[in-house]
Amino acid sequence: MVVLGYLDSLLFASSLALYGVLFVPVCVLTAVWVRRGDLMTAPVVLPIAFAVGLLPMSDHGDGISGHLMGLFTGLATQAGWLYGGTLIAGLIVLVRRVRLVARRAAARRHQT
């Protein structure tokens, strides 16, 4: 997300809408590619990655306060993309987890 944030700020003059749209495929890919042991961490890490990726795109006003205001404004205006992407990732992870538990239970039943 940091790389996407830098590319977006360089190529498209910090288009927050484009950044939000690009966040959704990142969420899907993360939820699909995450290791089985880390399934429950994907929906937690994605909002953090979204916020960190907004750092290069936030307005560089007067000092730290201007930078933080730009970050909070970006988080507030792009909350729909943030929640939507996180929800999609959460659903994919949940389905993967249910299937993993079902496979383990079936394997245990076949062993006994």
mmCIF file with all atom_site columns, C-alpha atoms in Angstrom:
data_model
loop_
_atom_site.group_PDB
_atom_site.id
_atom_site.type_symbol
_atom_site.label_atom_id
_atom_site.label_alt_id
_atom_site.label_comp_id
_atom_site.label_asym_id
_atom_site.label_entity_id
_atom_site.label_seq_id
_atom_site.pdbx_PDB_ins_code
_atom_site.Cartn_x
_atom_site.Cartn_y
_atom_site.Cartn_z
_atom_site.occupancy
_atom_site.B_iso_or_equiv
_atom_site.pdbx_formal_charge
_atom_site.auth_seq_id
_atom_site.auth_comp_id
_atom_site.auth_asym_id
_atom_site.auth_atom_id
_atom_site.pdbx_PDB_model_num
ATOM 1   C CA . MET A 1 1   ? 0.000   0.000   0.000   1.00 0.00 ? 1   MET A CA 1
ATOM 2   C CA . VAL A 1 2   ? 2.929   2.327   0.625   1.00 0.00 ? 2   VAL A CA 1
ATOM 3   C CA . VAL A 1 3   ? 4.186   1.723   -2.912  1.00 0.00 ? 3   VAL A CA 1
ATOM 4   C CA . LEU A 1 4   ? 0.695   2.330   -4.298  1.00 0.00 ? 4   LEU A CA 1
ATOM 5   C CA . GLY A 1 5   ? 0.464   5.506   -2.223  1.00 0.00 ? 5   GLY A CA 1
ATOM 6   C CA . TYR A 1 6   ? 3.763   6.809   -3.594  1.00 0.00 ? 6   TYR A CA 1
ATOM 7   C CA . LEU A 1 7   ? 2.843   5.891   -7.167  1.00 0.00 ? 7   LEU A CA 1
ATOM 8   C CA . ASP A 1 8   ? -0.558  7.497   -6.813  1.00 0.00 ? 8   ASP A CA 1
ATOM 9   C CA . SER A 1 9   ? 0.916   10.698  -5.401  1.00 0.00 ? 9   SER A CA 1
ATOM 10  C CA . LEU A 1 10  ? 3.561   10.865  -8.145  1.00 0.00 ? 10  LEU A CA 1
ATOM 11  C CA . LEU A 1 11  ? 1.469   9.896   -11.158 1.00 0.00 ? 11  LEU A CA 1
ATOM 12  C CA . PHE A 1 12  ? -2.019  11.082  -10.299 1.00 0.00 ? 12  PHE A CA 1
ATOM 13  C CA . ALA A 1 13  ? -1.440  13.944  -7.842  1.00 0.00 ? 13  ALA A CA 1
ATOM 14  C CA . SER A 1 14  ? -2.783  12.042  -4.823  1.00 0.00 ? 14  SER A CA 1
ATOM 15  C CA . SER A 1 15  ? -6.075  10.738  -6.139  1.00 0.00 ? 15  SER A CA 1
ATOM 16  C CA . LEU A 1 16  ? -7.651  9.345   -2.987  1.00 0.00 ? 16  LEU A CA 1
ATOM 17  C CA . ALA A 1 17  ? -10.467 7.721   -4.955  1.00 0.00 ? 17  ALA A CA 1
ATOM 18  C CA . LEU A 1 18  ? -7.991  5.767   -7.072  1.00 0.00 ? 18  LEU A CA 1
ATOM 19  C CA . TYR A 1 19  ? -6.096  4.749   -3.948  1.00 0.00 ? 19  TYR A CA 1
ATOM 20  C CA . GLY A 1 20  ? -9.332  3.438   -2.427  1.00 0.00 ? 20  GLY A CA 1
ATOM 21  C CA . VAL A 1 21  ? -10.215 1.519   -5.581  1.00 0.00 ? 21  VAL A CA 1
ATOM 22  C CA . LEU A 1 22  ? -6.751  -0.074  -5.643  1.00 0.00 ? 22  LEU A CA 1
ATOM 23  C CA . PHE A 1 23  ? -7.111  -1.055  -1.982  1.00 0.00 ? 23  PHE A CA 1
ATOM 24  C CA . VAL A 1 24  ? -9.899  -3.541  -2.726  1.00 0.00 ? 24  VAL A CA 1
ATOM 25  C CA . PRO A 1 25  ? -7.832  -5.856  -4.992  1.00 0.00 ? 25  PRO A CA 1
ATOM 26  C CA . VAL A 1 26  ? -4.985  -5.674  -2.479  1.00 0.00 ? 26  VAL A CA 1
ATOM 27  C CA . CYS A 1 27  ? -7.438  -6.866  0.197   1.00 0.00 ? 27  CYS A CA 1
ATOM 28  C CA . VAL A 1 28  ? -8.632  -9.744  -1.964  1.00 0.00 ? 28  VAL A CA 1
ATOM 29  C CA . LEU A 1 29  ? -5.104  -10.820 -2.865  1.00 0.00 ? 29  LEU A CA 1
ATOM 30  C CA . THR A 1 30  ? -3.968  -10.599 0.739   1.00 0.00 ? 30  THR A CA 1
ATOM 31  C CA . ALA A 1 31  ? -6.879  -12.707 1.949   1.00 0.00 ? 31  ALA A CA 1
ATOM 32  C CA . VAL A 1 32  ? -6.278  -15.312 -0.755  1.00 0.00 ? 32  VAL A CA 1
ATOM 33  C CA . TRP A 1 33  ? -2.483  -15.508 -0.426  1.00 0.00 ? 33  TRP A CA 1
ATOM 34  C CA . VAL A 1 34  ? -2.049  -15.325 3.346   1.00 0.00 ? 34  VAL A CA 1
ATOM 35  C CA . ARG A 1 35  ? -0.693  -18.472 5.001   1.00 0.00 ? 35  ARG A CA 1
ATOM 36  C CA . ARG A 1 36  ? -3.152  -20.737 6.792   1.00 0.00 ? 36  ARG A CA 1
ATOM 37  C CA . GLY A 1 37  ? -1.540  -20.024 10.145  1.00 0.00 ? 37  GLY A CA 1
ATOM 38  C CA . ASP A 1 38  ? -1.968  -16.274 9.666   1.00 0.00 ? 38  ASP A CA 1
ATOM 39  C CA . LEU A 1 39  ? -5.554  -16.265 8.417   1.00 0.00 ? 39  LEU A CA 1
ATOM 40  C CA . MET A 1 40  ? -6.977  -14.213 11.251  1.00 0.00 ? 40  MET A CA 1
ATOM 41  C CA . THR A 1 41  ? -4.325  -11.494 10.980  1.00 0.00 ? 41  THR A CA 1
ATOM 42  C CA . ALA A 1 42  ? -5.177  -10.410 7.417   1.00 0.00 ? 42  ALA A CA 1
ATOM 43  C CA . PRO A 1 43  ? -8.296  -8.376  8.309   1.00 0.00 ? 43  PRO A CA 1
ATOM 44  C CA . VAL A 1 44  ? -6.325  -6.670  11.092  1.00 0.00 ? 44  VAL A CA 1
ATOM 45  C CA . VAL A 1 45  ? -3.271  -5.772  9.017   1.00 0.00 ? 45  VAL A CA 1
ATOM 46  C CA . LEU A 1 46  ? -5.160  -4.362  6.031   1.00 0.00 ? 46  LEU A CA 1
ATOM 47  C CA . PRO A 1 47  ? -6.525  -1.195  7.714   1.00 0.00 ? 47  PRO A CA 1
ATOM 48  C CA . ILE A 1 48  ? -3.054  -0.523  9.108   1.00 0.00 ? 48  ILE A CA 1
ATOM 49  C CA . ALA A 1 49  ? -1.580  -0.881  5.616   1.00 0.00 ? 49  ALA A CA 1
ATOM 50  C CA . PHE A 1 50  ? -4.266  1.464   4.274   1.00 0.00 ? 50  PHE A CA 1
ATOM 51  C CA . ALA A 1 51  ? -3.348  4.136   6.817   1.00 0.00 ? 51  ALA A CA 1
ATOM 52  C CA . VAL A 1 52  ? 0.398   3.755   6.245   1.00 0.00 ? 52  VAL A CA 1
ATOM 53  C CA . GLY A 1 53  ? -0.121  3.958   2.492   1.00 0.00 ? 53  GLY A CA 1
ATOM 54  C CA . LEU A 1 54  ? -1.974  7.240   2.934   1.00 0.00 ? 54  LEU A CA 1
ATOM 55  C CA . LEU A 1 55  ? 1.075   8.876   4.513   1.00 0.00 ? 55  LEU A CA 1
ATOM 56  C CA . PRO A 1 56  ? 2.780   9.805   1.230   1.00 0.00 ? 56  PRO A CA 1
ATOM 57  C CA . MET A 1 57  ? -0.527  11.088  -0.122  1.00 0.00 ? 57  MET A CA 1
ATOM 58  C CA . SER A 1 58  ? -1.580  13.268  2.791   1.00 0.00 ? 58  SER A CA 1
ATOM 59  C CA . ASP A 1 59  ? -1.313  17.031  2.467   1.00 0.00 ? 59  ASP A CA 1
ATOM 60  C CA . HIS A 1 60  ? 2.010   18.397  3.570   1.00 0.00 ? 60  HIS A CA 1
ATOM 61  C CA . GLY A 1 61  ? 0.822   21.466  5.439   1.00 0.00 ? 61  GLY A CA 1
ATOM 62  C CA . ASP A 1 62  ? 2.607   23.258  8.238   1.00 0.00 ? 62  ASP A CA 1
ATOM 63  C CA . GLY A 1 63  ? 4.671   20.624  10.027  1.00 0.00 ? 63  GLY A CA 1
ATOM 64  C CA . ILE A 1 64  ? 3.425   17.501  11.709  1.00 0.00 ? 64  ILE A CA 1
ATOM 65  C CA . SER A 1 65  ? -0.033  18.881  12.439  1.00 0.00 ? 65  SER A CA 1
ATOM 66  C CA . GLY A 1 66  ? -0.713  19.566  8.746   1.00 0.00 ? 66  GLY A CA 1
ATOM 67  C CA . HIS A 1 67  ? 0.526   16.128  7.803   1.00 0.00 ? 67  HIS A CA 1
ATOM 68  C CA . LEU A 1 68  ? -1.667  14.459  10.460  1.00 0.00 ? 68  LEU A CA 1
ATOM 69  C CA . MET A 1 69  ? -4.690  16.496  9.388   1.00 0.00 ? 69  MET A CA 1
ATOM 70  C CA . GLY A 1 70  ? -4.176  15.320  5.810   1.00 0.00 ? 70  GLY A CA 1
ATOM 71  C CA . LEU A 1 71  ? -3.907  11.729  7.013   1.00 0.00 ? 71  LEU A CA 1
ATOM 72  C CA . PHE A 1 72  ? -7.078  11.951  9.127   1.00 0.00 ? 72  PHE A CA 1
ATOM 73  C CA . THR A 1 73  ? -8.933  13.651  6.281   1.00 0.00 ? 73  THR A CA 1
ATOM 74  C CA . GLY A 1 74  ? -7.879  10.884  3.913   1.00 0.00 ? 74  GLY A CA 1
ATOM 75  C CA . LEU A 1 75  ? -9.005  8.225   6.388   1.00 0.00 ? 75  LEU A CA 1
ATOM 76  C CA . ALA A 1 76  ? -12.349 9.970   6.883   1.00 0.00 ? 76  ALA A CA 1
ATOM 77  C CA . THR A 1 77  ? -13.099 10.535  3.217   1.00 0.00 ? 77  THR A CA 1
ATOM 78  C CA . GLN A 1 78  ? -12.024 7.051   2.132   1.00 0.00 ? 78  GLN A CA 1
ATOM 79  C CA . ALA A 1 79  ? -13.664 5.134   4.977   1.00 0.00 ? 79  ALA A CA 1
ATOM 80  C CA . GLY A 1 80  ? -16.036 3.385   2.581   1.00 0.00 ? 80  GLY A CA 1
ATOM 81  C CA . TRP A 1 81  ? -13.167 1.823   0.650   1.00 0.00 ? 81  TRP A CA 1
ATOM 82  C CA . LEU A 1 82  ? -11.398 0.976   3.898   1.00 0.00 ? 82  LEU A CA 1
ATOM 83  C CA . TYR A 1 83  ? -14.417 -0.759  5.416   1.00 0.00 ? 83  TYR A CA 1
ATOM 84  C CA . GLY A 1 84  ? -15.422 -2.428  2.160   1.00 0.00 ? 84  GLY A CA 1
ATOM 85  C CA . GLY A 1 85  ? -11.997 -3.869  1.444   1.00 0.00 ? 85  GLY A CA 1
ATOM 86  C CA . THR A 1 86  ? -11.576 -5.038  5.024   1.00 0.00 ? 86  THR A CA 1
ATOM 87  C CA . LEU A 1 87  ? -15.029 -6.652  4.970   1.00 0.00 ? 87  LEU A CA 1
ATOM 88  C CA . ILE A 1 88  ? -14.273 -8.495  1.728   1.00 0.00 ? 88  ILE A CA 1
ATOM 89  C CA . ALA A 1 89  ? -10.967 -9.736  3.132   1.00 0.00 ? 89  ALA A CA 1
ATOM 90  C CA . GLY A 1 90  ? -12.685 -10.770 6.356   1.00 0.00 ? 90  GLY A CA 1
ATOM 91  C CA . LEU A 1 91  ? -15.281 -12.790 4.461   1.00 0.00 ? 91  LEU A CA 1
ATOM 92  C CA . ILE A 1 92  ? -12.665 -14.532 2.315   1.00 0.00 ? 92  ILE A CA 1
ATOM 93  C CA . VAL A 1 93  ? -10.580 -15.334 5.385   1.00 0.00 ? 93  VAL A CA 1
ATOM 94  C CA . LEU A 1 94  ? -13.645 -16.600 7.238   1.00 0.00 ? 94  LEU A CA 1
ATOM 95  C CA . VAL A 1 95  ? -14.563 -18.947 4.385   1.00 0.00 ? 95  VAL A CA 1
ATOM 96  C CA . ARG A 1 96  ? -10.977 -20.198 4.192   1.00 0.00 ? 96  ARG A CA 1
ATOM 97  C CA . ARG A 1 97  ? -10.906 -20.770 7.955   1.00 0.00 ? 97  ARG A CA 1
ATOM 98  C CA . VAL A 1 98  ? -14.202 -22.682 7.973   1.00 0.00 ? 98  VAL A CA 1
ATOM 99  C CA . ARG A 1 99  ? -12.974 -24.901 5.148   1.00 0.00 ? 99  ARG A CA 1
ATOM 100 C CA . LEU A 1 100 ? -9.674  -25.511 6.969   1.00 0.00 ? 100 LEU A CA 1
ATOM 101 C CA . VAL A 1 101 ? -11.445 -26.511 10.184  1.00 0.00 ? 101 VAL A CA 1
ATOM 102 C CA . ALA A 1 102 ? -13.831 -28.779 8.261   1.00 0.00 ? 102 ALA A CA 1
ATOM 103 C CA . ARG A 1 103 ? -10.907 -30.503 6.525   1.00 0.00 ? 103 ARG A CA 1
ATOM 104 C CA . ARG A 1 104 ? -9.113  -31.040 9.823   1.00 0.00 ? 104 ARG A CA 1
ATOM 105 C CA . ALA A 1 105 ? -12.247 -32.475 11.399  1.00 0.00 ? 105 ALA A CA 1
ATOM 106 C CA . ALA A 1 106 ? -12.784 -34.821 8.462   1.00 0.00 ? 106 ALA A CA 1
ATOM 107 C CA . ALA A 1 107 ? -9.169  -35.972 8.621   1.00 0.00 ? 107 ALA A CA 1
ATOM 108 C CA . ARG A 1 108 ? -9.534  -36.628 12.351  1.00 0.00 ? 108 ARG A CA 1
ATOM 109 C CA . ARG A 1 109 ? -12.694 -38.675 11.757  1.00 0.00 ? 109 ARG A CA 1
ATOM 110 C CA . HIS A 1 110 ? -10.959 -40.795 9.124   1.00 0.00 ? 110 HIS A CA 1
ATOM 111 C CA . GLN A 1 111 ? -8.028  -41.532 11.437  1.00 0.00 ? 111 GLN A CA 1
ATOM 112 C CA . THR A 1 112 ? -10.211 -43.000 14.164  1.00 0.00 ? 112 THR A CA 1
#
